[in-house]
CSV table of C-alpha atoms in Angstrom, one decimal:
chain,number,residue,atom,x,y,z
A,1,MET,CA,-4.4,14.9,24.5
A,2,LYS,CA,-6.8,17.9,24.4
A,3,ILE,CA,-9.8,17.6,26.7
A,4,MET,CA,-13.1,19.3,26.2
A,5,ILE,CA,-14.9,19.6,29.5
A,6,HIS,CA,-18.7,19.6,29.0
A,7,GLY,CA,-20.4,21.4,31.9
A,8,THR,CA,-19.2,24.4,34.0
A,9,GLY,CA,-20.6,23.5,37.4
A,10,VAL,CA,-18.8,22.5,40.6
A,11,MET,CA,-17.8,19.0,39.4
A,12,SER,CA,-16.5,20.3,36.1
A,13,SER,CA,-14.5,23.0,37.9
A,14,MET,CA,-13.0,20.3,40.1
A,15,LEU,CA,-12.1,18.3,37.0
A,16,LYS,CA,-10.5,21.4,35.4
A,17,GLU,CA,-8.4,21.9,38.5
A,18,VAL,CA,-7.2,18.3,38.6
A,19,ILE,CA,-6.3,18.3,34.9
A,20,GLU,CA,-4.3,21.5,35.2
A,21,LYS,CA,-2.5,20.3,38.3
A,22,GLU,CA,-1.6,17.0,36.8
A,23,GLY,CA,-0.2,18.6,33.7
A,24,GLU,CA,-0.4,15.5,31.4
A,25,LEU,CA,-3.5,16.7,29.6
A,26,GLU,CA,-4.5,20.0,28.0
A,27,ILE,CA,-8.0,21.6,28.3
A,28,SER,CA,-9.2,22.9,25.0
A,29,ALA,CA,-12.7,23.8,26.0
A,30,PHE,CA,-14.7,24.4,29.1
A,31,VAL,CA,-18.3,24.9,28.0
A,32,ASP,CA,-22.0,24.1,28.5
A,33,ASP,CA,-22.7,24.0,24.8
A,34,PHE,CA,-20.5,23.0,21.9
A,35,THR,CA,-20.2,25.2,18.8
A,36,ASN,CA,-16.9,24.9,17.0
A,37,GLU,CA,-14.7,23.6,19.8
A,38,LYS,CA,-11.9,21.2,19.0
A,39,GLY,CA,-10.4,18.5,21.0
A,40,ASP,CA,-9.4,14.8,21.3
A,41,MET,CA,-11.8,13.8,24.1
A,42,ILE,CA,-15.0,15.0,25.8
A,43,ILE,CA,-15.4,14.5,29.6
A,44,ASP,CA,-19.0,15.2,30.6
A,45,PHE,CA,-20.2,16.5,34.0
A,46,SER,CA,-23.1,18.5,32.7
A,47,HIS,CA,-26.9,18.3,33.0
A,48,PHE,CA,-28.8,15.4,31.5
A,49,SER,CA,-30.8,17.9,29.3
A,50,ARG,CA,-27.6,18.7,27.5
A,51,LEU,CA,-26.6,15.2,26.7
A,52,PRO,CA,-28.4,14.7,23.3
A,53,ALA,CA,-26.7,17.7,21.7
A,54,MET,CA,-23.3,16.7,23.1
A,55,ILE,CA,-23.6,13.1,21.9
A,56,ASP,CA,-24.5,14.3,18.4
A,57,TYR,CA,-21.5,16.6,18.4
A,58,GLY,CA,-19.2,13.8,19.5
A,59,VAL,CA,-20.4,11.4,16.9
A,60,LYS,CA,-20.3,14.0,14.1
A,61,ASN,CA,-16.7,14.9,14.9
A,62,ASN,CA,-15.6,11.4,15.9
A,63,ILE,CA,-14.7,12.3,19.4
A,64,PRO,CA,-14.6,9.7,22.3
A,65,MET,CA,-16.6,10.6,25.3
A,66,VAL,CA,-16.6,10.0,29.1
A,67,ILE,CA,-20.1,10.5,30.3
A,68,CYS,CA,-20.5,11.0,34.0
A,69,THR,CA,-23.8,12.9,34.1
A,70,THR,CA,-26.8,11.1,35.7
A,71,GLY,CA,-30.6,11.6,35.7
A,72,TYR,CA,-31.1,10.8,32.0
A,73,ASP,CA,-34.0,8.6,30.8
A,74,GLU,CA,-34.2,5.5,28.7
A,75,THR,CA,-34.4,7.5,25.5
A,76,VAL,CA,-31.1,9.2,26.2
A,77,LEU,CA,-29.6,5.9,27.3
A,78,ALA,CA,-30.6,4.3,24.0
A,79,LYS,CA,-28.9,7.3,22.2
A,80,ILE,CA,-25.7,6.7,24.2
A,81,VAL,CA,-25.7,3.0,23.3
A,82,GLU,CA,-26.3,3.8,19.6
A,83,ALA,CA,-23.5,6.4,19.6
A,84,SER,CA,-21.1,3.9,21.1
A,85,SER,CA,-21.3,2.0,17.8
A,86,HIS,CA,-19.5,5.0,16.2
A,87,VAL,CA,-17.1,6.2,18.9
A,88,PRO,CA,-15.7,4.7,22.1
A,89,ILE,CA,-17.7,5.8,25.2
A,90,VAL,CA,-17.1,5.3,29.0
A,91,LEU,CA,-20.5,5.5,30.7
A,92,SER,CA,-20.3,5.7,34.5
A,93,SER,CA,-22.6,7.2,37.2
A,94,ASN,CA,-19.6,7.1,39.6
A,95,THR,CA,-16.0,7.1,38.6
A,96,CYS,CA,-14.4,6.6,42.0
A,97,ILE,CA,-12.5,3.3,42.7
A,98,GLY,CA,-14.3,2.6,46.0
A,99,ILE,CA,-17.8,2.6,44.5
A,100,ASN,CA,-16.8,0.3,41.7
A,101,LEU,CA,-15.2,-2.1,44.2
A,102,MET,CA,-18.4,-1.9,46.2
A,103,ASN,CA,-20.4,-3.0,43.1
A,104,GLU,CA,-18.2,-6.1,42.8
A,105,ILE,CA,-18.6,-6.9,46.5
A,106,VAL,CA,-22.4,-6.7,46.7
A,107,ALA,CA,-22.7,-8.7,43.4
A,108,LYS,CA,-20.6,-11.5,45.0
A,109,ILE,CA,-22.4,-11.7,48.3
A,110,ALA,CA,-26.0,-11.1,47.3
A,111,PRO,CA,-26.4,-14.7,45.9
A,112,LEU,CA,-25.1,-16.1,49.2
A,113,LEU,CA,-27.7,-14.2,51.2
A,114,THR,CA,-30.9,-15.4,49.6
A,115,ASP,CA,-33.0,-15.1,52.7
A,116,PHE,CA,-31.9,-11.5,53.4
A,117,ASP,CA,-33.9,-8.4,52.7
A,118,ILE,CA,-31.8,-5.8,50.7
A,119,GLU,CA,-32.1,-2.1,51.1
A,120,ILE,CA,-30.1,0.8,49.5
A,121,ILE,CA,-29.8,4.2,51.2
A,122,GLU,CA,-28.1,7.1,49.4
A,123,THR,CA,-27.4,10.5,50.8
A,124,HIS,CA,-26.3,13.6,48.9
A,125,HIS,CA,-26.1,17.4,49.2
A,126,ASN,CA,-29.3,19.5,49.0
A,127,ARG,CA,-28.5,20.8,45.5
A,128,LYS,CA,-28.6,17.3,43.8
A,129,VAL,CA,-31.5,17.3,41.3
A,130,ASP,CA,-32.0,13.6,40.5
A,131,SER,CA,-33.1,10.9,42.9
A,132,PRO,CA,-32.4,8.1,43.4
A,133,SER,CA,-28.8,8.7,42.5
A,134,GLY,CA,-27.3,7.1,39.4
A,135,THR,CA,-24.9,5.2,41.7
A,136,ALA,CA,-27.8,3.8,43.8
A,137,LYS,CA,-29.5,2.6,40.6
A,138,SER,CA,-26.2,1.0,39.5
A,139,LEU,CA,-25.9,-0.8,42.8
A,140,TYR,CA,-29.5,-2.1,42.4
A,141,ASN,CA,-28.7,-3.2,38.8
A,142,VAL,CA,-25.6,-5.2,39.7
A,143,ILE,CA,-27.4,-6.9,42.6
A,144,ASN,CA,-30.4,-7.7,40.5
A,145,ASP,CA,-28.2,-9.1,37.8
A,146,ALA,CA,-26.4,-11.3,40.3
A,147,LEU,CA,-29.8,-12.6,41.4
A,148,ASP,CA,-30.9,-13.5,37.9
A,149,ASN,CA,-33.0,-10.3,37.6
A,150,GLN,CA,-35.7,-11.7,39.9
A,151,MET,CA,-36.0,-8.6,42.0
A,152,SER,CA,-38.1,-5.5,41.7
A,153,LEU,CA,-37.2,-1.9,42.6
A,154,VAL,CA,-39.1,0.1,45.2
A,155,THR,CA,-38.1,3.8,45.6
A,156,GLY,CA,-39.2,4.8,49.1
A,157,ARG,CA,-42.3,3.5,50.9
A,158,ASN,CA,-45.5,5.2,51.8
A,159,GLY,CA,-48.8,3.9,53.1
A,160,LEU,CA,-49.7,0.4,53.9
A,161,HIS,CA,-47.3,-2.0,52.3
A,162,VAL,CA,-45.9,-5.4,53.5
A,163,ARG,CA,-42.4,-5.8,52.2
A,164,ASP,CA,-42.0,-8.4,49.5
A,165,LYS,CA,-38.9,-10.8,49.6
A,166,LYS,CA,-38.4,-10.1,45.9
A,167,GLU,CA,-38.0,-6.3,46.2
A,168,ILE,CA,-35.0,-4.0,46.8
A,169,GLY,CA,-35.7,-0.6,48.3
A,170,ILE,CA,-33.8,2.6,47.4
A,171,HIS,CA,-34.2,5.5,49.8
A,172,SER,CA,-32.9,9.0,49.0
A,173,VAL,CA,-31.8,11.5,51.7
A,174,ARG,CA,-30.9,15.1,50.7
A,175,GLY,CA,-29.3,17.7,53.0
A,176,GLY,CA,-26.4,20.0,53.6
A,177,SER,CA,-23.1,19.6,51.7
A,178,VAL,CA,-22.8,15.8,51.7
A,179,VAL,CA,-20.7,14.8,48.7
A,180,GLY,CA,-22.1,11.3,48.6
A,181,GLU,CA,-22.8,8.3,50.8
A,182,HIS,CA,-24.2,4.9,49.7
A,183,LYS,CA,-25.2,2.0,51.9
A,184,VAL,CA,-26.3,-1.5,50.8
A,185,ILE,CA,-27.8,-3.2,53.8
A,186,PHE,CA,-28.6,-7.0,54.0
A,187,TYR,CA,-31.2,-7.6,56.7
A,188,GLY,CA,-31.3,-11.3,57.9
A,189,ASP,CA,-32.9,-12.9,60.9
A,190,ASP,CA,-31.0,-11.7,63.9
A,191,GLU,CA,-28.1,-10.2,61.9
A,192,ILE,CA,-27.4,-7.3,59.6
A,193,ILE,CA,-24.6,-6.8,57.0
A,194,GLU,CA,-23.9,-3.3,55.9
A,195,ILE,CA,-21.6,-2.3,53.0
A,196,LYS,CA,-21.0,1.5,53.0
A,197,HIS,CA,-19.0,4.0,50.9
A,198,THR,CA,-18.6,7.6,51.8
A,199,SER,CA,-17.1,10.3,49.4
A,200,THR,CA,-15.5,13.1,51.3
A,201,SER,CA,-14.3,15.1,48.2
A,202,ARG,CA,-15.4,15.4,44.6
A,203,ARG,CA,-11.8,15.1,43.6
A,204,ILE,CA,-12.1,11.3,43.5
A,205,PHE,CA,-14.7,11.6,40.7
A,206,ALA,CA,-12.4,13.9,38.8
A,207,ASN,CA,-9.5,11.6,39.2
A,208,GLY,CA,-11.6,8.7,38.0
A,209,ALA,CA,-12.8,10.6,34.9
A,210,VAL,CA,-9.2,11.4,34.0
A,211,LYS,CA,-8.4,7.7,34.2
A,212,ALA,CA,-11.4,6.9,32.0
A,213,ALA,CA,-10.3,9.4,29.4
A,214,LYS,CA,-6.8,7.9,29.3
A,215,PHE,CA,-8.3,4.5,29.0
A,216,LEU,CA,-10.2,5.5,25.9
A,217,ILE,CA,-7.1,6.5,23.9
A,218,GLY,CA,-6.8,4.2,20.9
A,219,LYS,CA,-10.0,2.2,21.8
A,220,LYS,CA,-12.4,0.9,19.2
A,221,PRO,CA,-16.0,2.1,19.3
A,222,GLY,CA,-17.9,0.5,22.1
A,223,LEU,CA,-19.6,1.1,25.4
A,224,TYR,CA,-17.1,0.7,28.3
A,225,ARG,CA,-17.7,0.8,32.1
A,226,MET,CA,-15.4,1.8,35.0
A,227,LYS,CA,-14.9,-1.9,35.8
A,228,GLU,CA,-12.9,-2.1,32.5
A,229,VAL,CA,-11.1,1.2,33.1
A,230,LEU,CA,-9.9,0.0,36.6
A,231,SER,CA,-9.1,-3.6,35.7
């Protein structure tokens, strides 16, 4: 299978290294913009501003896509969903196994902790552009879904504000070379439960993206998630 890597930054370079070392896949393109590149699959670790053009290219040429870029808005998300009716797409803000297991854990315990306040803290390196992180947003979404979508999102707090029981806070920390750390904290009366995941290398995201690409082989058009890739 010939892989086209969309994006030429740090994460894409790591993906290139992983694919070349594994030897099962072939890289046919390593680009920021598509022109006449050919391949069987696109793996995207680019910038959200480049997603619309990539999606159009993938649909036009009937190429499955693994989209790992974050920071896009609802308009681009709608474009991704529409494209998935034409080609198979794995959409994931975080392709590592640990975070996807963390999603399952917090979704299971949140309904059991109805009197607890829920906060999410995410930490990343000082070059990350978007905040909150896509992974933090995903954690919020799976918790909110598990709680029948009764919660509201608060990103950081400033000024005079009494915490509402129906809100979940996300707080972003940026500094140094931190690859990624996510905490979901359940605050109860006289007890605290903390679920934490720390990424110590970008390699785990590259490995997950390769798994997602292999998963898409032979799949029908549709929007797939890492939960399905790893099941």
